[in-house]
PDB file of C-alpha atoms and ligand atoms in Angstrom:
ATOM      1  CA  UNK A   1      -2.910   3.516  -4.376  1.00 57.00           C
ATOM      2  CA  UNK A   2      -1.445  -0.213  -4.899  1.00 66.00           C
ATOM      3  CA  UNK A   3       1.010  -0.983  -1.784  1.00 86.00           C
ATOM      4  CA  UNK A   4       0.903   2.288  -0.293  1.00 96.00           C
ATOM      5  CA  UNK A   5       0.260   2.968   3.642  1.00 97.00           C
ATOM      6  CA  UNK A   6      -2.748   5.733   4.194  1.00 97.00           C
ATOM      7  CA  UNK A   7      -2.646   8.686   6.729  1.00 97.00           C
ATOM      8  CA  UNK A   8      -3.103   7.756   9.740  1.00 97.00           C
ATOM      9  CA  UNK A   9      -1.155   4.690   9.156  1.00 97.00           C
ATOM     10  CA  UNK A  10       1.000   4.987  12.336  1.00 97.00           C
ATOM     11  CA  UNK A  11       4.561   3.606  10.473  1.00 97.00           C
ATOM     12  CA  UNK A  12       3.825   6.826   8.709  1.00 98.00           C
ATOM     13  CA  UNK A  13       4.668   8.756  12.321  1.00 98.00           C
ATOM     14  CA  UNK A  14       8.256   6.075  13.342  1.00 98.00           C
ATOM     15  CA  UNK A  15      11.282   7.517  12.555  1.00 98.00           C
ATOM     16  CA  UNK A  16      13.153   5.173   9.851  1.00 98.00           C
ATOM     17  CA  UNK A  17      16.295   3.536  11.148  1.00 98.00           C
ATOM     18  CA  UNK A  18      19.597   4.215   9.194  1.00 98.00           C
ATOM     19  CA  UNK A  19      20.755   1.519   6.836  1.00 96.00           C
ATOM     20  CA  UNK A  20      24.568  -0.034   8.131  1.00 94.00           C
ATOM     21  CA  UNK A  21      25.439  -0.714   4.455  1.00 93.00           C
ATOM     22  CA  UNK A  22      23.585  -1.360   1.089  1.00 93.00           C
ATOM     23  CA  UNK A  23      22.558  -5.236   0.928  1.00 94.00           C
ATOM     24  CA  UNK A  24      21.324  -7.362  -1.559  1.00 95.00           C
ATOM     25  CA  UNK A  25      18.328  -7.086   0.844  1.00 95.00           C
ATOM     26  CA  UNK A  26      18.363  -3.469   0.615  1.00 96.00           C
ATOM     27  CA  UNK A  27      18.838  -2.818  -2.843  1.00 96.00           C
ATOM     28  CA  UNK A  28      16.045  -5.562  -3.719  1.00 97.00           C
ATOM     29  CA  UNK A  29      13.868  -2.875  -1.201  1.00 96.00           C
ATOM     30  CA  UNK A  30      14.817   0.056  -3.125  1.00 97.00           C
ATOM     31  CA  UNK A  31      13.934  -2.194  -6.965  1.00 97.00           C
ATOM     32  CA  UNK A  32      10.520  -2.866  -5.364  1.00 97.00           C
ATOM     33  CA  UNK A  33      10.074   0.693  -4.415  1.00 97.00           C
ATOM     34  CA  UNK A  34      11.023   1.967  -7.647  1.00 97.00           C
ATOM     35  CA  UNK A  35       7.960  -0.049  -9.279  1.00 96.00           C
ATOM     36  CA  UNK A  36       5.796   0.835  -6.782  1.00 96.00           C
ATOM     37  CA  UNK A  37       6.750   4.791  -7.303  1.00 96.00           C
ATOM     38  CA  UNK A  38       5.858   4.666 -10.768  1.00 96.00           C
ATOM     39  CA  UNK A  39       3.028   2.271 -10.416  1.00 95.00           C
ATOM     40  CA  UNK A  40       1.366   4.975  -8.480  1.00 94.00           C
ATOM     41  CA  UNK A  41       2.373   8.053 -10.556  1.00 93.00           C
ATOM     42  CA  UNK A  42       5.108   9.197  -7.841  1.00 94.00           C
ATOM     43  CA  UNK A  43       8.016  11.674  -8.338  1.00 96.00           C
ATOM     44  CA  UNK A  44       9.680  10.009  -4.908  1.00 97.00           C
ATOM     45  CA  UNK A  45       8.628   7.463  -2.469  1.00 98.00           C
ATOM     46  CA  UNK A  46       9.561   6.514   1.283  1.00 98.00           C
ATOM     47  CA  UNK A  47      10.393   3.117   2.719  1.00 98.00           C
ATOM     48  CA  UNK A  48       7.964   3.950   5.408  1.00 98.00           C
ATOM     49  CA  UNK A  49       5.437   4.251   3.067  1.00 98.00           C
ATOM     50  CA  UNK A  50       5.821   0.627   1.524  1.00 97.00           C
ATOM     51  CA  UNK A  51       5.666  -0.467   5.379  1.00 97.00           C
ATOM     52  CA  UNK A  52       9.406  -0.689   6.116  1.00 97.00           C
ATOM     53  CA  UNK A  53      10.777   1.890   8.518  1.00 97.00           C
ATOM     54  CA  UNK A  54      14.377   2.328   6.773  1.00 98.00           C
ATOM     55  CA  UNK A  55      15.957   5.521   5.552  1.00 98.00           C
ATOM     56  CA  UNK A  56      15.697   4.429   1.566  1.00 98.00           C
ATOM     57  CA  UNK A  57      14.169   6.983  -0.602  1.00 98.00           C
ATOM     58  CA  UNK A  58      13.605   6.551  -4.331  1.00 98.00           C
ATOM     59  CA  UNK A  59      13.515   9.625  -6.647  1.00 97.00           C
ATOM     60  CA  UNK A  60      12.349  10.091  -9.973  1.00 97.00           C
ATOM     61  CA  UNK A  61      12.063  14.088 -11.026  1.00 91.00           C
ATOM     62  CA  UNK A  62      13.329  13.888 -14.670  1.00 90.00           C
ATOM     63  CA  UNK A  63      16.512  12.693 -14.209  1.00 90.00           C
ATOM     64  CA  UNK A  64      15.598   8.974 -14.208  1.00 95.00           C
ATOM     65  CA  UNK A  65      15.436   6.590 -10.872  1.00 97.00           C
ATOM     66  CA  UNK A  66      17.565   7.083  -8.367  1.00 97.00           C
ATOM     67  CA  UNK A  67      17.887   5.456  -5.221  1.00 97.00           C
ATOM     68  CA  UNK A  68      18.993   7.115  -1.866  1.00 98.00           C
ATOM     69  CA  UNK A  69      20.381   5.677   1.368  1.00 98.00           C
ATOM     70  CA  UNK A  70      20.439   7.301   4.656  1.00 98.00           C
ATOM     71  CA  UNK A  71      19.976  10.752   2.871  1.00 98.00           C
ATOM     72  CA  UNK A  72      20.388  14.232   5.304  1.00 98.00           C
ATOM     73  CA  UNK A  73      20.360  17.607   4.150  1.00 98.00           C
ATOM     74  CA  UNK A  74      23.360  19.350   5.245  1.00 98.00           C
ATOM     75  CA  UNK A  75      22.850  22.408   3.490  1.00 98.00           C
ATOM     76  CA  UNK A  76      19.773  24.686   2.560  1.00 98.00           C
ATOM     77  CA  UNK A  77      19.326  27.996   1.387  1.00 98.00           C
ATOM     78  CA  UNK A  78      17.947  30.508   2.981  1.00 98.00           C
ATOM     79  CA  UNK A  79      15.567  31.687  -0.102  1.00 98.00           C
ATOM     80  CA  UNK A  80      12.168  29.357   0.208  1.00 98.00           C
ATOM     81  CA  UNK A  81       9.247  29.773  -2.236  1.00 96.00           C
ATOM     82  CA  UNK A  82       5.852  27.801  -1.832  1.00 96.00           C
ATOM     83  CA  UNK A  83       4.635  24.874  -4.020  1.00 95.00           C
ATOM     84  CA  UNK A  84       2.005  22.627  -4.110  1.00 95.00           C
ATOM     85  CA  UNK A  85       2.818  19.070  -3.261  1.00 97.00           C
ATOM     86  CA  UNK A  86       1.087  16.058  -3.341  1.00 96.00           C
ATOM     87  CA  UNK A  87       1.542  12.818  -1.015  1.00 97.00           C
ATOM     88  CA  UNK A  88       0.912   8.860  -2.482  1.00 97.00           C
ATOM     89  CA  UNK A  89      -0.263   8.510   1.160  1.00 97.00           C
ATOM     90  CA  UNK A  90      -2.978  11.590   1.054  1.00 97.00           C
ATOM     91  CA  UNK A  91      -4.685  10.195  -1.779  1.00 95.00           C
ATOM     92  CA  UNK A  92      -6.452  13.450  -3.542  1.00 93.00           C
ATOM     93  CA  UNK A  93      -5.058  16.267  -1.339  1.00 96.00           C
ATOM     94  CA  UNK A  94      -2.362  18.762  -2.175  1.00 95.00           C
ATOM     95  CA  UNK A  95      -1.211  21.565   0.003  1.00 96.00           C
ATOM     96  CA  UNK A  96       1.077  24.585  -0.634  1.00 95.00           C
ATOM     97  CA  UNK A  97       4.240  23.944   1.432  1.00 97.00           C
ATOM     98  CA  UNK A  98       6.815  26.728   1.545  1.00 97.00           C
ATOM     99  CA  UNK A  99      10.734  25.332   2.146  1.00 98.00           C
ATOM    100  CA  UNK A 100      14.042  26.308   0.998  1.00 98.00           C
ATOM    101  CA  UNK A 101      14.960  26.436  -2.809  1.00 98.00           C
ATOM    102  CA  UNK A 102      18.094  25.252  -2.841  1.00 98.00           C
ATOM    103  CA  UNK A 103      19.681  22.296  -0.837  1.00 98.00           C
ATOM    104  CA  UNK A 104      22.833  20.227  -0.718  1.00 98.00           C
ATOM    105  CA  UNK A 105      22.377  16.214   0.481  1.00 98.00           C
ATOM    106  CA  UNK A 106      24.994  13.881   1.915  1.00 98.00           C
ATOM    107  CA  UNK A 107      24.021   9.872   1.087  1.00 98.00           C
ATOM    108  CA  UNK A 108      24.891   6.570   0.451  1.00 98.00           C
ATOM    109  CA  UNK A 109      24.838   5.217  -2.799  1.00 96.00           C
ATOM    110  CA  UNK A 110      24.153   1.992  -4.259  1.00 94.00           C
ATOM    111  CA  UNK A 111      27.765   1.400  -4.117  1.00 95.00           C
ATOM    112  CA  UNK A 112      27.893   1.818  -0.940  1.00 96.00           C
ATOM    113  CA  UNK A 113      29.665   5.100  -1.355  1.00 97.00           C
ATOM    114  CA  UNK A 114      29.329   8.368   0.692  1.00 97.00           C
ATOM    115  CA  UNK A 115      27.896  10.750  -2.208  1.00 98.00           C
ATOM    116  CA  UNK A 116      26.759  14.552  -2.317  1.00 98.00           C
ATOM    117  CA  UNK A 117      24.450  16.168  -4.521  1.00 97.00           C
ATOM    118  CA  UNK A 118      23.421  19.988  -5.037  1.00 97.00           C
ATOM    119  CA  UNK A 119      19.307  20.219  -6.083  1.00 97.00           C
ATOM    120  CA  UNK A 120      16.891  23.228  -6.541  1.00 97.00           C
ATOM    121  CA  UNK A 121      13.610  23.994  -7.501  1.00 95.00           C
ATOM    122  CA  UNK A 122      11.212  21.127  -7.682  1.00 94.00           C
ATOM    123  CA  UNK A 123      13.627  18.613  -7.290  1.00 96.00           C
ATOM    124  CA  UNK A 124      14.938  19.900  -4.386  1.00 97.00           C
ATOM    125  CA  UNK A 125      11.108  19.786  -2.847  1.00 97.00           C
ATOM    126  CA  UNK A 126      10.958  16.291  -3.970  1.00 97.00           C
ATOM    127  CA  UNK A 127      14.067  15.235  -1.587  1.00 98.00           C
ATOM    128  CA  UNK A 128      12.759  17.609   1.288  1.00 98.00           C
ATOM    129  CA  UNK A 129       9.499  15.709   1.154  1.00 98.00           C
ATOM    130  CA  UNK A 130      10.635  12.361   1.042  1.00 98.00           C
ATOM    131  CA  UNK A 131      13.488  12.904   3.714  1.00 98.00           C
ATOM    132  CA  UNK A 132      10.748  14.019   6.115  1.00 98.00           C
ATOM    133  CA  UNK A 133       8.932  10.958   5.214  1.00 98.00           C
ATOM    134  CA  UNK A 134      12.385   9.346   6.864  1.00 98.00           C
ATOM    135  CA  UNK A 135      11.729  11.160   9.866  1.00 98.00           C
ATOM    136  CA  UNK A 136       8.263  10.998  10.440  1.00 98.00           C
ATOM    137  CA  UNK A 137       6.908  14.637   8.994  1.00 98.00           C
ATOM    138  CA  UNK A 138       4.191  14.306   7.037  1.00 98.00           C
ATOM    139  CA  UNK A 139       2.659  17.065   4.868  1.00 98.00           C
ATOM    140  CA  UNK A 140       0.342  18.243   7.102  1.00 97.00           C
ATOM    141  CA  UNK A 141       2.869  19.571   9.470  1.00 97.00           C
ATOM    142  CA  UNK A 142       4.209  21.758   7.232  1.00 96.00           C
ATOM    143  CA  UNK A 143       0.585  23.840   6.861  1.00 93.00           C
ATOM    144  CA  UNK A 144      -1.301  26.240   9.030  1.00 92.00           C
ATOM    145  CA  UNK A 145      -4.120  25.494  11.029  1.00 91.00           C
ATOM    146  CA  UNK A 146      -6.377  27.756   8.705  1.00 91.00           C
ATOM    147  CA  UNK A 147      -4.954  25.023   6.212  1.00 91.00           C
ATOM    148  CA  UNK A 148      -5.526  22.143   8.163  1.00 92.00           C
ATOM    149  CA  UNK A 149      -9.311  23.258   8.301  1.00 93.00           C
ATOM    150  CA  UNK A 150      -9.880  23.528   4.914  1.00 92.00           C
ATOM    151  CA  UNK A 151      -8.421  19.698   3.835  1.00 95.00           C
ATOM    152  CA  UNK A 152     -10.410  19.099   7.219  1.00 95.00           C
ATOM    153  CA  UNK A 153     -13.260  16.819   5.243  1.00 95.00           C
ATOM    154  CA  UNK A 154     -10.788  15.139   3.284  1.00 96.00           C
ATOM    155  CA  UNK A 155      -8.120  13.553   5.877  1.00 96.00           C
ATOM    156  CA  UNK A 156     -11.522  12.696   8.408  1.00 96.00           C
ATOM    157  CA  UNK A 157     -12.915  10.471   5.808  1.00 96.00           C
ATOM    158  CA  UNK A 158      -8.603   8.893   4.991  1.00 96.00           C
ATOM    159  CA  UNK A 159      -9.399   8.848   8.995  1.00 96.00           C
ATOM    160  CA  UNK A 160     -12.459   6.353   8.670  1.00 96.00           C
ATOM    161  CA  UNK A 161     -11.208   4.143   5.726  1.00 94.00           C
ATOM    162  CA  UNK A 162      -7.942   3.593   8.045  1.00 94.00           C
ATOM    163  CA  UNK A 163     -10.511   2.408  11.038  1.00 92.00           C
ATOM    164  CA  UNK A 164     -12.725   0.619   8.709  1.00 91.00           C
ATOM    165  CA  UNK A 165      -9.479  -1.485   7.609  1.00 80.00           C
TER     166      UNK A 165
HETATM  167 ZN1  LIG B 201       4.878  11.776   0.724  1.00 85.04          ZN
END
Protein backbone atom coordinates (compact mmCIF):
# COMPACT_ATOMS: atom_id res chain seq x y z
CA UNK A 1 0.00 0.00 0.00
CA UNK A 2 2.37 2.97 -1.38
CA UNK A 3 1.46 6.30 0.72
CA UNK A 4 -1.33 4.95 2.54
CA UNK A 5 -1.83 5.35 6.54
CA UNK A 6 -2.56 1.69 8.31
CA UNK A 7 -5.27 1.01 11.02
CA UNK A 8 -4.46 2.11 13.89
CA UNK A 9 -2.90 5.09 12.38
CA UNK A 10 -4.54 7.64 14.76
CA UNK A 11 -5.18 10.56 11.74
CA UNK A 12 -7.35 7.70 10.68
CA UNK A 13 -9.69 8.49 14.06
CA UNK A 14 -9.45 13.06 13.61
CA UNK A 15 -12.24 14.41 12.11
CA UNK A 16 -11.10 16.25 8.71
CA UNK A 17 -11.52 20.00 8.77
CA UNK A 18 -13.74 21.60 6.00
CA UNK A 19 -11.94 23.19 3.10
CA UNK A 20 -12.79 27.42 2.97
CA UNK A 21 -12.43 27.28 -0.85
CA UNK A 22 -10.65 25.10 -3.54
CA UNK A 23 -6.83 26.31 -3.83
CA UNK A 24 -4.20 25.68 -6.05
CA UNK A 25 -2.99 23.95 -2.83
CA UNK A 26 -6.02 21.98 -2.63
CA UNK A 27 -6.57 20.90 -5.97
CA UNK A 28 -2.70 19.89 -6.26
CA UNK A 29 -3.95 17.56 -2.90
CA UNK A 30 -6.79 16.12 -4.66
CA UNK A 31 -4.15 15.40 -8.28
CA UNK A 32 -1.85 13.60 -5.80
CA UNK A 33 -4.66 11.66 -4.35
CA UNK A 34 -6.01 10.69 -7.55
CA UNK A 35 -2.55 8.84 -8.38
CA UNK A 36 -2.29 7.47 -5.26
CA UNK A 37 -6.09 5.94 -5.58
CA UNK A 38 -5.25 4.20 -8.59
CA UNK A 39 -1.74 3.38 -7.67
CA UNK A 40 -3.24 1.25 -5.02
CA UNK A 41 -6.22 -0.26 -6.92
CA UNK A 42 -8.85 2.14 -5.06
CA UNK A 43 -12.47 2.93 -6.13
CA UNK A 44 -12.22 6.22 -3.60
CA UNK A 45 -9.69 7.54 -1.27
CA UNK A 46 -9.67 9.98 1.87
CA UNK A 47 -7.37 12.90 2.57
CA UNK A 48 -6.95 11.42 5.96
CA UNK A 49 -5.67 8.53 4.56
CA UNK A 50 -2.73 10.27 2.55
CA UNK A 51 -2.00 11.97 6.11
CA UNK A 52 -3.89 15.25 5.64
CA UNK A 53 -6.97 15.72 7.79
CA UNK A 54 -9.16 17.74 5.09
CA UNK A 55 -12.60 16.89 3.82
CA UNK A 56 -11.26 15.99 0.01
CA UNK A 57 -12.42 12.73 -1.27
CA UNK A 58 -11.48 11.33 -4.67
CA UNK A 59 -13.85 8.87 -6.46
CA UNK A 60 -13.37 6.65 -9.19
CA UNK A 61 -16.49 3.95 -9.63
CA UNK A 62 -16.74 3.88 -13.48
CA UNK A 63 -17.50 7.16 -14.17
CA UNK A 64 -13.89 8.43 -14.32
CA UNK A 65 -12.04 10.64 -11.40
CA UNK A 66 -13.78 12.85 -9.63
CA UNK A 67 -12.82 14.98 -6.95
CA UNK A 68 -15.05 16.03 -3.92
CA UNK A 69 -14.83 18.92 -1.46
CA UNK A 70 -16.45 19.16 1.81
CA UNK A 71 -18.97 16.38 0.67
CA UNK A 72 -22.28 15.63 3.26
CA UNK A 73 -25.01 13.44 2.57
CA UNK A 74 -28.17 15.21 2.89
CA UNK A 75 -30.33 12.62 1.75
CA UNK A 76 -30.51 8.70 2.08
CA UNK A 77 -32.96 6.21 1.50
CA UNK A 78 -34.43 4.30 3.72
CA UNK A 79 -33.91 0.82 1.68
CA UNK A 80 -30.14 -0.50 2.74
CA UNK A 81 -28.73 -3.79 1.38
CA UNK A 82 -25.27 -5.27 2.57
CA UNK A 83 -22.00 -5.36 0.53
CA UNK A 84 -18.69 -6.26 0.99
CA UNK A 85 -16.21 -3.45 1.12
CA UNK A 86 -12.75 -3.22 1.23
CA UNK A 87 -10.44 -0.40 2.90
CA UNK A 88 -6.68 0.75 1.24
CA UNK A 89 -6.01 1.19 5.00
CA UNK A 90 -7.12 -2.62 6.10
CA UNK A 91 -4.82 -4.12 3.78
CA UNK A 92 -6.47 -7.80 3.04
CA UNK A 93 -9.74 -7.51 5.03
CA UNK A 94 -13.23 -6.99 3.70
CA UNK A 95 -16.35 -6.89 5.74
CA UNK A 96 -20.08 -6.91 4.79
CA UNK A 97 -21.40 -3.43 5.69
CA UNK A 98 -25.13 -2.86 5.34
CA UNK A 99 -26.13 1.14 4.54
CA UNK A 100 -28.65 2.84 2.56
CA UNK A 101 -28.99 2.27 -1.31
CA UNK A 102 -29.69 5.35 -2.44
CA UNK A 103 -28.21 8.81 -1.38
CA UNK A 104 -28.20 12.42 -2.48
CA UNK A 105 -24.67 14.59 -1.68
CA UNK A 106 -24.24 18.34 -1.40
CA UNK A 107 -20.29 19.45 -2.35
CA UNK A 108 -17.95 21.69 -3.61
CA UNK A 109 -16.56 21.32 -6.82
CA UNK A 110 -13.38 22.04 -8.37
CA UNK A 111 -14.85 25.23 -9.41
CA UNK A 112 -15.49 26.12 -6.40
CA UNK A 113 -19.17 25.63 -6.95
CA UNK A 114 -21.88 24.28 -4.53
CA UNK A 115 -22.89 20.96 -6.55
CA UNK A 116 -25.45 18.00 -5.86
CA UNK A 117 -25.40 14.63 -7.04
CA UNK A 118 -28.00 11.62 -6.76
CA UNK A 119 -25.90 7.94 -6.46
CA UNK A 120 -27.08 4.30 -5.80
CA UNK A 121 -25.87 1.01 -5.61
CA UNK A 122 -22.16 0.61 -5.38
CA UNK A 123 -21.39 3.96 -6.05
CA UNK A 124 -23.39 5.24 -3.56
CA UNK A 125 -21.33 2.79 -0.94
CA UNK A 126 -18.24 4.18 -2.37
CA UNK A 127 -19.21 7.94 -1.20
CA UNK A 128 -20.69 6.57 2.20
CA UNK A 129 -17.33 4.99 2.85
CA UNK A 130 -15.13 7.63 2.00
CA UNK A 131 -17.32 10.43 3.72
CA UNK A 132 -16.94 8.46 6.95
CA UNK A 133 -13.33 8.38 6.30
CA UNK A 134 -13.97 12.47 6.61
CA UNK A 135 -15.35 11.95 9.86
CA UNK A 136 -13.38 9.51 11.45
CA UNK A 137 -15.59 6.05 10.92
CA UNK A 138 -13.70 3.47 9.87
CA UNK A 139 -15.03 0.10 8.62
CA UNK A 140 -14.92 -1.63 11.57
CA UNK A 141 -17.57 0.41 13.19
CA UNK A 142 -19.97 -0.43 10.93
CA UNK A 143 -19.72 -4.50 11.93
CA UNK A 144 -20.87 -6.56 14.84
CA UNK A 145 -18.86 -7.72 17.51
CA UNK A 146 -19.37 -11.44 16.27
CA UNK A 147 -17.67 -9.67 13.16
CA UNK A 148 -15.09 -7.96 14.84
CA UNK A 149 -13.98 -11.47 16.26
CA UNK A 150 -13.66 -13.15 13.27
CA UNK A 151 -11.16 -10.31 11.35
CA UNK A 152 -9.83 -10.46 15.08
CA UNK A 153 -6.23 -12.11 13.82
CA UNK A 154 -6.02 -9.91 11.02
CA UNK A 155 -6.32 -6.14 12.46
CA UNK A 156 -3.94 -7.54 15.80
CA UNK A 157 -1.14 -8.28 13.51
CA UNK A 158 -2.09 -4.32 11.23
CA UNK A 159 -1.91 -3.64 15.25
CA UNK A 160 1.86 -4.81 15.59
CA UNK A 161 3.24 -3.59 12.16
CA UNK A 162 1.77 0.00 13.28
CA UNK A 163 3.94 -0.42 16.76
CA UNK A 164 6.80 -1.94 15.03
CA UNK A 165 6.89 1.37 12.75
ZN1 LIG B 1 -11.50 3.33 3.40
Amino acid sequence: MRNIRIYPDPILRKKSTPISNATKETLDISQKMIEIMYANDGVGLAAPQIGISEQIITVDYGEGPMVLFNPEIIESSEEKNELEEGCLSFPDITVPILRPIKIKIKFLNEENKISELSIDNIAAKVFQHEIDHLNGILIIDHISSLKKAIINSKLKKLEKLYSAG
